[in-house]
Backbone as a ProteinNet text record, in pm:
[ID]
protein_1_A
[PRIMARY]
XXXXXXXXXXXXXXXXXXXXXXXXXXXXXXXXXXXXXXXXXXXXXXXXXXXXXXXXXXXXXXXXXXXXXXXXXXXXXXXXXXXXXXXXXXXXXXXXXXXXXXXXXXXXXXXXXXXXXXXXXXXXXXXXXXXXXXXXXXXXXXXXXXXXXXXXXXXXXXXXXXXX
[TERTIARY]
14932.7	14883.5	14917.9	14967.7	14960.4	14843.4	14821.1	14709.2	14723.7	14708	14755.3	14671.8	14702.3	14621.2	14557	14447.9	14407.6	14493.1	14497.3	14532.9	14425.8	14408.6	14342.4	14410.8	14314.8	14300.8	14244.9	14310.7	14221.8	14170	14054.6	14040.1	13997	14023.9	13948.8	13840.8	13743.9	13671.1	13681.1	13592.6	13566.6	13444.5	13337.8	13250.7	13276.1	13233	13264.3	13121.5	13120.9	12960	13004.6	12936.3	12973.9	12843.1	12886.8	12817.9	12784.4	12679.8	12701.7	12740.6	12743.9	12734.2	12673.7	12536	12426.6	12404.9	12329.3	12336.7	12246.4	12299.5	12226.1	12210.7	12276.4	12269.3	12370.9	12311.7	12372.3	12412.4	12493.9	12524.5	12518	12419.1	12402.4	12430.6	12526.7	12578.9	12726.9	12737.3	12909.2	12966.6	13134.2	13160.5	13320.9	13367.8	13464.8	13553.4	13680.5	13770.2	13876.6	13860.6	14000	14109.4	14220.3	14350	14443.9	14529	14633.8	14733.4	14847.1	14998.6	15036.6	15028.2	15093	14976.3	14851.4	14809.8	14701.1	14730.3	14637.6	14511.4	14392.3	14273.7	14206.6	14129.6	14091.2	13974.5	13898.9	13746.5	13692.3	13571.1	13504.9	13366.2	13317	13179.1	13133.7	12981.1	12877.5	12800.5	12792	12720.2	12590.8	12512	12372	12311.2	12159.5	12124.2	12125.8	12139.2	12238.7	12357.7	12406.6	12561.5	12655.9	12635.1	12717.9	12798.2	12918.1	12984.7	13100.6	13085.2	13173.9	13248	13324.8	13456.7	13486.8	13494.7	13558.9	13665.5	13710.7	13782.6	13951.6	13981.4	14107.8	14212.4	14367.1	14411.3	14441.7	14585	14708.2	14711.9	14740.4	14847	14790.5	14860.2	14823.8	14691.3	14625.1	14537.4	14481.5	14443.5	14428.1	14248.7	14166.9	14029.9	13991.7	13991.1	14018.4	13849.5	13744.9	13638.2	13668.2	13593.3	13607.8	13479.8	13348	13227.1	13167.5	13114.1	13046.4	12868.7	12823.2	12671.1	12665.7	12560.1	12568.4	12572	12675.7	12660.1	12777.2	12839.6	12956.9	13088.1	13195.4	13352.7	13384.8	13463.6	13536.7	13630.8	13735.5	13806.7	13896.7	13997	14082	14246.6	14217.1	14325.3	14277.6	14345.7	14267.8	14329.3	14190.9	14240.8	14314.3	14439.5	14530.7	14487.4	14458.4	14421.2	14513.2	14537.5	14633.8	14577	14573.5	14513.8	14651.3	14645.4	14783.3	14724.7	14806.5	14760.7	14880.5	14872.5	15027	15019.3	14934	14974.8	14814.9	14803.6	14695.2	14608.5	14484	14426.3	14429.2	14476.7	14510.2	14396.3	14361.2	14299.2	14357	14319.1	14405.1	14366.2	14437.4	14426	14430.1	14312.3	14294	14307.6	14411.7	14420.9	14398.5	14344.3	14301.3	14351.2	14424	14487.8	14374.2	14285.3	14185.8	14220.1	14204.6	14246	14368.5	14530.1	14618.4	14623	14552.9	14580.1	14516.5	14582	14557.4	14434.9	14394.5	14279	14236.8	14204	14165.8	13996	13997.8	13826	13798.2	13672.7	13607.9	13604.7	13665.5	13629.7	13549.3	13463.8	13347.5	13357.5	13368	13372.9	13252.3	13310.1	13197	13206.2	13130.6	13157.9	13311.4	13375	13545.5	13591.1	13524.1	13647.8	13606	13713	13731.6	13660.1	13553.6	13491.5	13505.1	13582.1	13611	13482.2	13487.3	13379.7	13434.2	13432.7	13464.8	13349.2	13357.1	13253.3	13376.8	13329.1	13367.4	13293.6	13300.9	13188.8	13244.1	13150.8	13193.7	13186.9	13240.5	13217	13133.8	13035.8	12947.4	13071.2	13066	13109.1	13094.8	13148.6	13124.2	13149.7	13086.8	13056	13111.5	13194.3	13301.7	13236.3	13264.9	13185.4	13241.3	13107.7	13092.7	13179	13270.9	13324.2	13321.3	13308	13300.8	13181.6	13074.1	12952.6	12895.8	12826.9	12744	12854.7	12997.6	13073	13116.3	13157.3	13220.9	13104.3	12968.2	12866.4	12864	12918.2	12892.5	13004.4	13172.5	13252	13258.6	13180.6	13191.9	13108.3	13003.8	12869.5	12936.9	12979.4	13061.5	13185.8	13265.7	13365.7	13320.5	13178.6	13117.5	13059	13027.9	12986	13099.5	13218.9	13303.6	13382.2	13400	13383.3	13316.5	13192.7	13071.8	13095.9	13134.9	13098.5	13305.3	13378.9	13468.4	13522.7	13380	13386.4	13306.5	13214.5	13112	13189.6	13328.9	13373.6	13444.1	13463	13570.5	13513.7	13411.1	13316.8	13296.8	13221.5	13165.5	13317.4	13423	13556.4	13585	13599.2	13603.2	13518.6	13412.2	13272.2	13306.5	13362.9	13352.8	13524.2	13596.4	13725.9	13669	13553.5	13579.7	13456.8
10250.9	10246.7	10366.7	10227.2	10328	10326.1	10414.8	10420.5	10472.4	10363.8	10382.2	10464.5	10560.5	10621.7	10532.5	10570.7	10453.1	10472.2	10409.2	10425.2	10475.5	10595.4	10628	10570.7	10504.4	10439.9	10526	10593.7	10634.1	10585.4	10541.9	10477.8	10553.6	10519.4	10607.9	10522.8	10550.2	10527.7	10582.6	10556.8	10621.2	10545.6	10644.8	10600.1	10670.3	10560.5	10560.4	10597.2	10705.2	10699.2	10655.1	10571.7	10510.4	10541.2	10660.9	10690.6	10682.5	10697.2	10630.9	10780.3	10780.8	10917	11002.6	10918	11029.7	11092.1	11198.5	11319.8	11233	11201.6	11147.7	10969.4	10927.5	10809.3	10712.5	10654.6	10579.1	10439.4	10333.6	10261.3	10117.2	10073.1	9990.1	9844.5	9732.6	9636.5	9634	9751.7	9736	9668.7	9559.9	9529.3	9580.5	9611.9	9631.1	9603	9549.7	9433.4	9621.6	9598.2	9638.9	9598.8	9641.3	9571.1	9673.1	9575.9	9653.7	9693.5	9766	9809.8	9708.9	9586.4	9494.9	9422.8	9447.3	9419	9301.3	9295.4	9172.6	9207.7	9110.6	9170.2	9172.4	9285.6	9264.6	9250.4	9307.8	9274.6	9324.5	9233.1	9316.4	9328.7	9444	9537.1	9579.5	9571.2	9601.9	9743.9	9788.2	9923.5	9876.7	9973.9	9968.1	10053.6	10051.8	10116.2	10304.8	10332.6	10478.1	10504.1	10352.7	10393.8	10407.2	10367	10390.3	10284.5	10258.7	10140.7	10193.6	10141.9	10218	10095.9	10165.4	10042.7	10143.6	10086	10145.3	10083.8	10138.6	10038.8	10076.5	10157.1	10135.7	10240.4	10180.7	10273.5	10360.3	10467.1	10509.6	10440.8	10479.1	10400.8	10383	10328.1	10294.4	10165.1	10220.1	10133.4	10112.7	10033.3	10013.4	9949.6	9995.3	10014.2	9972.4	9818.9	9744.4	9698.8	9777.6	9769.9	9589.5	9549.4	9365.3	9319	9404.8	9348.3	9512	9580.7	9604.8	9610.4	9711.9	9659.6	9655.6	9619.9	9626.3	9708.5	9688.7	9808.5	9943.1	9926.6	9991.6	9882.5	10010.1	9861.6	9915.8	9793.2	9842.8	9923.8	9989.6	10119.3	9979.4	10027	10003.5	9969.9	10086.5	10048	10055.7	9956.2	10025.2	10174.7	10222.4	10371.6	10334.8	10435.3	10442.2	10532	10475.5	10536.5	10582.7	10718.7	10753.3	10802.9	10748.1	10796	10827.9	10968.5	11014	11086.1	11055.6	11110.7	11155.5	11304	11356.5	11375.3	11389.7	11356.7	11348.9	11357.3	11347.6	11461.5	11444.7	11583.8	11665.4	11627.7	11680.1	11652.8	11688.6	11629.1	11558.7	11449.1	11320.8	11399.8	11312.7	11381.3	11261.4	11275.1	11154.8	11180.9	11114.4	11126.1	11014.6	11018.1	10912.2	10950.3	10869.7	10847.1	10810	10836.5	10801.2	10883	10773.7	10856.3	10925.5	10893.4	10937.3	11090.6	11112.9	11218.2	11218.9	11300	11250.5	11414	11350.9	11416	11388.7	11506.4	11492.8	11501.2	11376.7	11365.7	11443.2	11501.2	11510.4	11444.7	11552.8	11447.1	11500.7	11399.5	11402	11354.2	11405.2	11349.4	11220	11138.1	11018.9	10927.3	10994.8	10928.1	10956.1	11043.9	11053.3	10969.5	10932	10896.5	10932.5	10941.5	11033.6	10935.2	11007.6	10952.9	11046.6	10970.5	11036.6	11032.3	11071.7	11043.6	11123	11037.2	11069.9	10986.8	11042.2	11004.1	10977.6	10850.1	10753.8	10776.1	10820	10760.4	10650.2	10575.5	10474	10546.4	10475.4	10507.4	10382.5	10431	10328.1	10247.8	10127.6	10057.3	10070.8	10030.4	10065	9910.4	9925	9797.9	9820.9	9728.3	9754.5	9692.3	9785.2	9789.5	9655.3	9626.4	9491	9535.9	9401.5	9411.4	9310.4	9338.1	9272.7	9226.2	9280.3	9296.4	9178.4	9181.2	9078.2	8994.7	9057.1	9006.7	8876.2	8818	8731.7	8641.5	8630.8	8560	8512	8560.1	8530.7	8406.5	8464.1	8386.8	8286.1	8244.1	8153.8	8046	8070.4	8027.2	7950.6	8058.7	7958.4	7873.8	7903.3	7790.6	7661.2	7651.3	7539.3	7479	7534.3	7461.9	7398.9	7496.8	7404	7272.8	7289.8	7197.5	7050	7096.4	6983.3	6894.1	7000.4	6989.6	6848.9	6915	6810.6	6696.4	6697.3	6564.2	6446.2	6493.1	6417.2	6358.2	6424.6	6390.2	6300.4	6311	6221.3	6093.2	6105.3	6007.5	5931.8	5978.3	5924.3	5878.8	5911.5	5849.4	5711.5	5745.4	5595.1	5469.6	5494	5419.9	5375	5463.9	5393	5289.3	5313	5247.6	5099.4	5085.9	4979.1	4850.7
19072.8	18986	18824.6	18700.3	18553.5	18500.8	18439	18315.8	18226.7	18162.9	17994	17902.4	17788.7	17718.4	17653.4	17584	17476.7	17364	17300	17125.3	17013.8	16958.6	16914.6	16741.9	16663.2	16526.7	16448.7	16333.7	16257.9	16126.9	16124.7	15949.8	15867.8	15712.1	15634.8	15566.3	15470.5	15354	15253.6	15149.6	15034.7	14977	14913.3	14861.4	14711.8	14607.2	14473.7	14408	14298.2	14265.3	14081.8	14098	13880.5	13823	13720.4	13621.4	13506.2	13372.2	13281.6	13222.2	13071.5	12993.9	13011.7	13004	13043.8	13124.9	13168	13270.1	13396.1	13508.3	13595.6	13606.2	13499.1	13451.8	13568.4	13669.9	13742.2	13755.3	13779.6	13650	13807.5	13827.4	13940.6	13864.2	13979.2	13882.1	13896.2	13871.6	13862.6	13933.8	13942.3	14055.5	14043.2	14172	14198.2	14295.9	14261.4	14324.4	14426.7	14518	14629.4	14628.8	14595.2	14624.9	14715.8	14751.3	14841	14771	14839.5	14746.5	14668.1	14747.3	14623	14575.3	14541.1	14413.5	14451.1	14587.9	14625	14655.4	14606.9	14662.8	14816	14840	14978.6	14989	14917.4	14865	14768.8	14748.1	14628.6	14637.6	14569	14609.4	14484.7	14535.8	14357.6	14392.5	14287.5	14307.3	14326.2	14370.3	14410.5	14332.5	14366	14269.5	14246.8	14318.5	14296.7	14262.1	14167.7	14163.5	14237.4	14390.3	14492.4	14533.5	14583.8	14592.2	14760.7	14873.1	14973.3	15047.7	15026.4	15107.2	15233	15359.3	15516	15568.9	15663	15742	15666.6	15618	15496.6	15628.3	15641.9	15664.8	15586.5	15612.7	15523.8	15458.5	15278.5	15172.9	15088.6	15014.7	14885.1	14819.6	14785.3	14707.5	14579.7	14513.4	14372.1	14356.1	14308.9	14273.2	14167.1	14124.7	13958.2	14006.3	13770.9	13766.1	13706.5	13756.4	13717.7	13627.4	13668.7	13586.9	13567	13435.9	13450.3	13386.7	13339.8	13300.3	13142.2	13081.3	12929.4	12853	12740	12674.2	12699.6	12794.9	12871.2	12834.7	12852.7	12843	13026.5	13052.9	13162	13178.6	13292.8	13300.5	13259.9	13151.9	13134.9	13222.1	13380.1	13435.3	13562.6	13661	13783.3	13844.3	13909.9	13987.4	14086.9	14110.1	14196.1	14298	14428.1	14554.5	14643.7	14655.6	14781.8	14892.7	15032.9	15141.4	15256.2	15235.8	15351	15486	15573.1	15703.5	15749.3	15731.6	15809	15910.5	16054.7	16168.8	16218	16388.6	16414.2	16424.3	16391.5	16431.5	16313.9	16205.2	16107.5	15956.6	15886.9	15782.7	15696.7	15656.4	15535	15383.8	15317.6	15189.6	15091	14997.1	14924.6	14803.1	14740.3	14549	14477.7	14349.2	14279.7	14183.9	14132.1	13962.4	13839.7	13771.3	13676.1	13535.4	13469.4	13330.9	13313.6	13405.1	13375.5	13468.2	13495.4	13576.7	13745.9	13807.2	13969.5	14025.4	14102.7	14137.6	14290.5	14323.7	14490.5	14498.1	14586.1	14664.9	14772	14785.7	14900.3	15005	15104.3	15215.1	15346	15385.1	15456	15596	15699.8	15841.1	15887.9	15911.9	15948.1	16080.2	16195.3	16319	16351.3	16374.4	16369.8	16296.3	16163.8	16089.6	15895.9	15830.4	15716.2	15604.9	15558.9	15413	15285.6	15191.8	15072.6	14951.5	14860.7	14791.2	14644.3	14550.1	14417.2	14317	14175.7	14134.6	13929.9	13914	13778.1	13692.3	13580.8	13409.7	13341.9	13307.7	13232.7	13074.1	13002.7	12852.7	12771.5	12678.4	12623.9	12521.6	12527.9	12426	12308.6	12209.6	12017.7	11976.9	11819.3	11775.9	11656.7	11644.4	11497.3	11418.7	11269.4	11168.9	11073.8	10998.8	10958.4	10829.5	10789.4	10638.7	10620.8	10449.5	10361	10263.4	10377.1	10316.9	10200.9	10127.4	10030.8	9946.5	9884.7	9848.2	9896.1	10000.7	10107.6	10125.5	10116.8	10053.6	9962.1	9846.8	9704.5	9670.4	9735.9	9740.5	9800	9914.3	10025.9	9955.8	9855.2	9835.1	9713.9	9652.1	9505.6	9511.8	9649.9	9658.3	9720.3	9784.2	9832.2	9710.3	9620.9	9494.1	9421.5	9391.9	9353.2	9378.7	9523.9	9631.1	9584.3	9600.3	9582.7	9432.4	9359.7	9211.1	9202.5	9284.7	9293.5	9320.2	9446.2	9544.1	9447.4	9329.6	9249.9	9161.4	9085.9	9003.9	9046.4	9174.5	9236	9278	9302	9338.9	9180.2	9128.8	9000.2	8885.4	8914.9	8833.3	8935.8	9037.8	9125.8	9112.5	9052.1	9027.8	8853.1	8773.3	8661.8	8624.7	8731.5	8739.1	8778.2	8913.1	8927.3	8854.1
[MASK]
++++++++++++++++++++++++++++++++++++++++++++++++++++++++++++++++++++++++++++++++++++++++++++++++++++++++++++++++++++++++++++++++++++++++++++++++++++++++++++++++++++

């Protein structure tokens, strides 16, 4: 009788905290799409009231986290966050790095029922309003142009009536 050793499959996950620029300002309703290394979407989730979103059941490898919707007053992240999960060998802790704003950072690992979950925080920047240009001067030129055009139409109509 042969016995087969069960295969041990390690899965990983991460929890992202999305916060605003204010201290302890957690952003609810921000949507993230998780993409695989070929940049094909795996799933999309939304942050909860505490600004948290969790993706689980991931194998070691490269992923991209793209912000697809943010809250009013904030701007979307310009580029996806590149996430790399490396698992060197069985019974060895995995490493989790993410590239955000052009620098590689390591996330904190926590064991969760035999699986590793990583946590990290991303801060959204507030949007900005473009300054208005032209001021009142543009209105004066627009109104003046409309008056001149209306006068030209009246002259055209009245000159055609005189010829007829």
